């Protein structure tokens, strides 16, 4: 069995993250927590790449719709529709425009609990309710209300895989095997080995 330190996750700095000059800040946070960057590229994605990315999980359209309905009800608002599939399909259309509107940076980060740690650091989907201290909570102020009023996707700077299974599929979707580099970082001894690299040996 592979050591848990080999878990990988996909992160995409969305076009607004690049336009807001937050690339360094975002990369810094993942580096500082001890994750290892094993793949990185800049590209302007096609609509097809974006649509496939969000429909790798056939349930995503419905789940995105349900999430908006739940958030609306919890906050005393009326959702844009009562039908999750209808909302999810509208959101997918918005996402195609959003993510193809400029360059993005796609990255693969590796380390123990990479998927959960990266999600925790990004914060919830809606910046208005994302925790302070998270990327979405600290650097952007968008909301369901604002985005739906303007008929666009919520601008929240970053995408990250939502589960280990999603991460495996998404990494394959954005990167060829040879674009991911298997190498060792010296700090891994401190993070994972019994004697922390044996400083006093
Ligand atoms: P994430 O995993 O936190 O990014 O959230 P989802 O996978 O549910 O949705 C993907 C992206 O679609 C989000 O990051 C937002 O940019 C956008 N989005 C999701 N739900 C909505 C919504 O209800 N309304 C709008 N306008 N955008 C949404
Ligand atoms: Mg998601």
PDB file of N, CA and C and ligand atoms in Angstrom, residues 14 54 60 63-65 67-69 80 87 91-92 94-95 98 119 122-126 136 142-144 146-148 151-162 166, ligand 1:
ATOM      1  N   UNK A  14      -8.307  30.271 -10.552  1.00  0.00           N
ATOM      2  CA  UNK A  14      -9.264  30.699 -11.575  1.00  0.00           C
ATOM      3  C   UNK A  14      -8.849  32.070 -12.135  1.00  0.00           C
ATOM      4  N   UNK A  54     -16.360  19.578 -14.898  1.00  0.00           N
ATOM      5  CA  UNK A  54     -17.457  19.607 -13.923  1.00  0.00           C
ATOM      6  C   UNK A  54     -18.446  18.454 -14.091  1.00  0.00           C
ATOM      7  N   UNK A  60     -22.591  15.978 -10.146  1.00  0.00           N
ATOM      8  CA  UNK A  60     -22.194  17.352  -9.776  1.00  0.00           C
ATOM      9  C   UNK A  60     -23.304  18.369 -10.077  1.00  0.00           C
ATOM     10  N   UNK A  63     -25.905  18.186  -7.412  1.00  0.00           N
ATOM     11  CA  UNK A  63     -25.374  18.596  -6.104  1.00  0.00           C
ATOM     12  C   UNK A  63     -25.159  20.113  -6.022  1.00  0.00           C
ATOM     13  N   UNK A  64     -24.664  20.715  -7.105  1.00  0.00           N
ATOM     14  CA  UNK A  64     -24.450  22.174  -7.099  1.00  0.00           C
ATOM     15  C   UNK A  64     -25.798  22.881  -6.937  1.00  0.00           C
ATOM     16  N   UNK A  65     -26.835  22.356  -7.602  1.00  0.00           N
ATOM     17  CA  UNK A  65     -28.181  22.932  -7.471  1.00  0.00           C
ATOM     18  C   UNK A  65     -28.696  22.797  -6.045  1.00  0.00           C
ATOM     19  N   UNK A  67     -26.972  22.518  -3.336  1.00  0.00           N
ATOM     20  CA  UNK A  67     -26.198  23.377  -2.428  1.00  0.00           C
ATOM     21  C   UNK A  67     -26.768  24.797  -2.445  1.00  0.00           C
ATOM     22  N   UNK A  68     -27.122  25.287  -3.632  1.00  0.00           N
ATOM     23  CA  UNK A  68     -27.675  26.649  -3.702  1.00  0.00           C
ATOM     24  C   UNK A  68     -29.037  26.727  -3.010  1.00  0.00           C
ATOM     25  N   UNK A  69     -29.874  25.686  -3.208  1.00  0.00           N
ATOM     26  CA  UNK A  69     -31.205  25.682  -2.584  1.00  0.00           C
ATOM     27  C   UNK A  69     -31.060  25.673  -1.054  1.00  0.00           C
ATOM     28  N   UNK A  80     -33.134  30.400  -7.067  1.00  0.00           N
ATOM     29  CA  UNK A  80     -33.551  30.819  -8.421  1.00  0.00           C
ATOM     30  C   UNK A  80     -34.484  29.796  -9.064  1.00  0.00           C
ATOM     31  N   UNK A  87     -30.889  24.444 -11.765  1.00  0.00           N
ATOM     32  CA  UNK A  87     -29.896  25.383 -11.217  1.00  0.00           C
ATOM     33  C   UNK A  87     -28.486  24.949 -11.617  1.00  0.00           C
ATOM     34  N   UNK A  91     -25.610  26.993 -13.612  1.00  0.00           N
ATOM     35  CA  UNK A  91     -24.284  27.252 -13.029  1.00  0.00           C
ATOM     36  C   UNK A  91     -23.176  26.744 -13.968  1.00  0.00           C
ATOM     37  N   UNK A  92     -23.389  25.586 -14.560  1.00  0.00           N
ATOM     38  CA  UNK A  92     -22.382  25.043 -15.484  1.00  0.00           C
ATOM     39  C   UNK A  92     -22.156  26.009 -16.652  1.00  0.00           C
ATOM     40  N   UNK A  94     -22.553  29.257 -16.578  1.00  0.00           N
ATOM     41  CA  UNK A  94     -21.790  30.389 -16.029  1.00  0.00           C
ATOM     42  C   UNK A  94     -20.304  30.018 -15.893  1.00  0.00           C
ATOM     43  N   UNK A  95     -20.067  28.788 -15.440  1.00  0.00           N
ATOM     44  CA  UNK A  95     -18.676  28.362 -15.196  1.00  0.00           C
ATOM     45  C   UNK A  95     -17.875  28.293 -16.489  1.00  0.00           C
ATOM     46  N   UNK A  98     -16.854  31.838 -17.150  1.00  0.00           N
ATOM     47  CA  UNK A  98     -15.912  32.294 -16.108  1.00  0.00           C
ATOM     48  C   UNK A  98     -14.511  31.722 -16.341  1.00  0.00           C
ATOM     49  N   UNK A 119      -8.868  21.671   0.714  1.00  0.00           N
ATOM     50  CA  UNK A 119     -10.260  22.168   0.802  1.00  0.00           C
ATOM     51  C   UNK A 119     -10.441  23.035   2.056  1.00  0.00           C
ATOM     52  N   UNK A 122      -9.065  26.410   1.425  1.00  0.00           N
ATOM     53  CA  UNK A 122      -9.787  27.221   0.423  1.00  0.00           C
ATOM     54  C   UNK A 122     -11.045  27.843   1.027  1.00  0.00           C
ATOM     55  N   UNK A 123     -11.736  27.087   1.866  1.00  0.00           N
ATOM     56  CA  UNK A 123     -12.984  27.589   2.448  1.00  0.00           C
ATOM     57  C   UNK A 123     -14.189  27.216   1.600  1.00  0.00           C
ATOM     58  N   UNK A 124     -15.373  27.517   2.130  1.00  0.00           N
ATOM     59  CA  UNK A 124     -16.625  27.139   1.464  1.00  0.00           C
ATOM     60  C   UNK A 124     -16.814  27.854   0.128  1.00  0.00           C
ATOM     61  N   UNK A 125     -17.736  27.326  -0.659  1.00  0.00           N
ATOM     62  CA  UNK A 125     -17.965  27.823  -2.027  1.00  0.00           C
ATOM     63  C   UNK A 125     -18.266  29.327  -2.075  1.00  0.00           C
ATOM     64  N   UNK A 126     -19.075  29.812  -1.119  1.00  0.00           N
ATOM     65  CA  UNK A 126     -19.508  31.210  -1.172  1.00  0.00           C
ATOM     66  C   UNK A 126     -18.598  32.089  -0.291  1.00  0.00           C
ATOM     67  N   UNK A 136     -10.737  31.851   0.211  1.00  0.00           N
ATOM     68  CA  UNK A 136     -11.977  32.504  -0.232  1.00  0.00           C
ATOM     69  C   UNK A 136     -12.509  33.471   0.831  1.00  0.00           C
ATOM     70  N   UNK A 142     -17.487  37.813  -2.797  1.00  0.00           N
ATOM     71  CA  UNK A 142     -18.666  37.494  -3.613  1.00  0.00           C
ATOM     72  C   UNK A 142     -19.696  36.672  -2.820  1.00  0.00           C
ATOM     73  N   UNK A 143     -20.900  36.537  -3.399  1.00  0.00           N
ATOM     74  CA  UNK A 143     -21.972  35.794  -2.721  1.00  0.00           C
ATOM     75  C   UNK A 143     -22.923  35.188  -3.750  1.00  0.00           C
ATOM     76  N   UNK A 144     -23.772  34.270  -3.291  1.00  0.00           N
ATOM     77  CA  UNK A 144     -24.815  33.708  -4.161  1.00  0.00           C
ATOM     78  C   UNK A 144     -25.689  34.835  -4.707  1.00  0.00           C
ATOM     79  N   UNK A 146     -25.162  38.123  -5.119  1.00  0.00           N
ATOM     80  CA  UNK A 146     -24.475  38.981  -6.093  1.00  0.00           C
ATOM     81  C   UNK A 146     -24.299  38.255  -7.432  1.00  0.00           C
ATOM     82  N   UNK A 147     -23.831  37.009  -7.349  1.00  0.00           N
ATOM     83  CA  UNK A 147     -23.547  36.265  -8.578  1.00  0.00           C
ATOM     84  C   UNK A 147     -24.835  35.948  -9.335  1.00  0.00           C
ATOM     85  N   UNK A 148     -25.869  35.523  -8.616  1.00  0.00           N
ATOM     86  CA  UNK A 148     -27.120  35.183  -9.303  1.00  0.00           C
ATOM     87  C   UNK A 148     -27.774  36.417  -9.908  1.00  0.00           C
ATOM     88  N   UNK A 151     -26.149  37.055 -13.043  1.00  0.00           N
ATOM     89  CA  UNK A 151     -26.165  35.935 -13.980  1.00  0.00           C
ATOM     90  C   UNK A 151     -24.765  35.439 -14.307  1.00  0.00           C
ATOM     91  N   UNK A 152     -23.971  35.195 -13.294  1.00  0.00           N
ATOM     92  CA  UNK A 152     -22.604  34.708 -13.496  1.00  0.00           C
ATOM     93  C   UNK A 152     -22.230  33.747 -12.368  1.00  0.00           C
ATOM     94  N   UNK A 153     -21.076  33.074 -12.553  1.00  0.00           N
ATOM     95  CA  UNK A 153     -20.603  32.160 -11.508  1.00  0.00           C
ATOM     96  C   UNK A 153     -20.093  32.953 -10.322  1.00  0.00           C
ATOM     97  N   UNK A 154     -20.185  32.370  -9.150  1.00  0.00           N
ATOM     98  CA  UNK A 154     -19.575  32.973  -7.961  1.00  0.00           C
ATOM     99  C   UNK A 154     -18.064  33.055  -8.200  1.00  0.00           C
ATOM    100  N   UNK A 155     -17.500  34.237  -8.002  1.00  0.00           N
ATOM    101  CA  UNK A 155     -16.047  34.398  -8.178  1.00  0.00           C
ATOM    102  C   UNK A 155     -15.360  34.079  -6.863  1.00  0.00           C
ATOM    103  N   UNK A 156     -14.669  32.963  -6.854  1.00  0.00           N
ATOM    104  CA  UNK A 156     -14.069  32.540  -5.588  1.00  0.00           C
ATOM    105  C   UNK A 156     -12.618  32.083  -5.729  1.00  0.00           C
ATOM    106  N   UNK A 157     -11.944  32.573  -6.750  1.00  0.00           N
ATOM    107  CA  UNK A 157     -10.481  32.521  -6.903  1.00  0.00           C
ATOM    108  C   UNK A 157      -9.863  31.160  -7.198  1.00  0.00           C
ATOM    109  N   UNK A 158     -10.378  30.111  -6.565  1.00  0.00           N
ATOM    110  CA  UNK A 158      -9.683  28.820  -6.642  1.00  0.00           C
ATOM    111  C   UNK A 158     -10.668  27.663  -6.765  1.00  0.00           C
ATOM    112  N   UNK A 159     -10.249  26.638  -7.490  1.00  0.00           N
ATOM    113  CA  UNK A 159     -10.954  25.348  -7.458  1.00  0.00           C
ATOM    114  C   UNK A 159     -10.058  24.345  -6.768  1.00  0.00           C
ATOM    115  N   UNK A 160     -10.653  23.432  -6.020  1.00  0.00           N
ATOM    116  CA  UNK A 160      -9.878  22.298  -5.500  1.00  0.00           C
ATOM    117  C   UNK A 160     -10.774  21.068  -5.486  1.00  0.00           C
ATOM    118  N   UNK A 161     -10.182  19.915  -5.753  1.00  0.00           N
ATOM    119  CA  UNK A 161     -10.949  18.669  -5.772  1.00  0.00           C
ATOM    120  C   UNK A 161     -11.676  18.469  -4.448  1.00  0.00           C
ATOM    121  N   UNK A 162     -12.900  17.935  -4.536  1.00  0.00           N
ATOM    122  CA  UNK A 162     -13.738  17.790  -3.353  1.00  0.00           C
ATOM    123  C   UNK A 162     -13.592  16.464  -2.629  1.00  0.00           C
ATOM    124  N   UNK A 166     -12.567  12.314  -6.720  1.00  0.00           N
ATOM    125  CA  UNK A 166     -12.647  13.452  -7.641  1.00  0.00           C
ATOM    126  C   UNK A 166     -11.232  13.906  -8.022  1.00  0.00           C
TER     127      UNK A 166
HETATM  128  P1  LIG B   1     -16.658  24.275  -5.020  1.00  0.00           P
HETATM  129  O1  LIG B   1     -16.262  22.826  -5.014  1.00  0.00           O
HETATM  130  O2  LIG B   1     -16.626  24.901  -3.651  1.00  0.00           O
HETATM  131  O3  LIG B   1     -15.871  25.092  -6.025  1.00  0.00           O
HETATM  132  O4  LIG B   1     -18.190  24.363  -5.453  1.00  0.00           O
HETATM  133  P2  LIG B   1     -19.037  23.536  -6.539  1.00  0.00           P
HETATM  134  O5  LIG B   1     -18.263  22.375  -7.078  1.00  0.00           O
HETATM  135  O6  LIG B   1     -20.368  23.261  -5.955  1.00  0.00           O
HETATM  136  O7  LIG B   1     -19.253  24.625  -7.697  1.00  0.00           O
HETATM  137  C1  LIG B   1     -18.231  24.951  -8.611  1.00  0.00           C
HETATM  138  C2  LIG B   1     -18.167  26.450  -8.819  1.00  0.00           C
HETATM  139  O8  LIG B   1     -19.395  26.911  -9.417  1.00  0.00           O
HETATM  140  C3  LIG B   1     -18.065  27.271  -7.541  1.00  0.00           C
HETATM  141  O9  LIG B   1     -16.745  27.364  -7.065  1.00  0.00           O
HETATM  142  C4  LIG B   1     -18.611  28.614  -8.001  1.00  0.00           C
HETATM  143  O10 LIG B   1     -17.654  29.335  -8.751  1.00  0.00           O
HETATM  144  C5  LIG B   1     -19.746  28.189  -8.945  1.00  0.00           C
HETATM  145  N1  LIG B   1     -21.055  28.020  -8.286  1.00  0.00           N
HETATM  146  C6  LIG B   1     -21.454  26.947  -7.550  1.00  0.00           C
HETATM  147  N2  LIG B   1     -22.731  27.066  -7.145  1.00  0.00           N
HETATM  148  C7  LIG B   1     -23.169  28.244  -7.656  1.00  0.00           C
HETATM  149  C8  LIG B   1     -24.455  28.901  -7.586  1.00  0.00           C
HETATM  150  O11 LIG B   1     -25.414  28.426  -6.989  1.00  0.00           O
HETATM  151  N3  LIG B   1     -24.566  30.112  -8.220  1.00  0.00           N
HETATM  152  C9  LIG B   1     -23.533  30.651  -8.909  1.00  0.00           C
HETATM  153  N4  LIG B   1     -23.736  31.835  -9.495  1.00  0.00           N
HETATM  154  N5  LIG B   1     -22.303  30.052  -8.991  1.00  0.00           N
HETATM  155  C10 LIG B   1     -22.120  28.864  -8.374  1.00  0.00           C
END
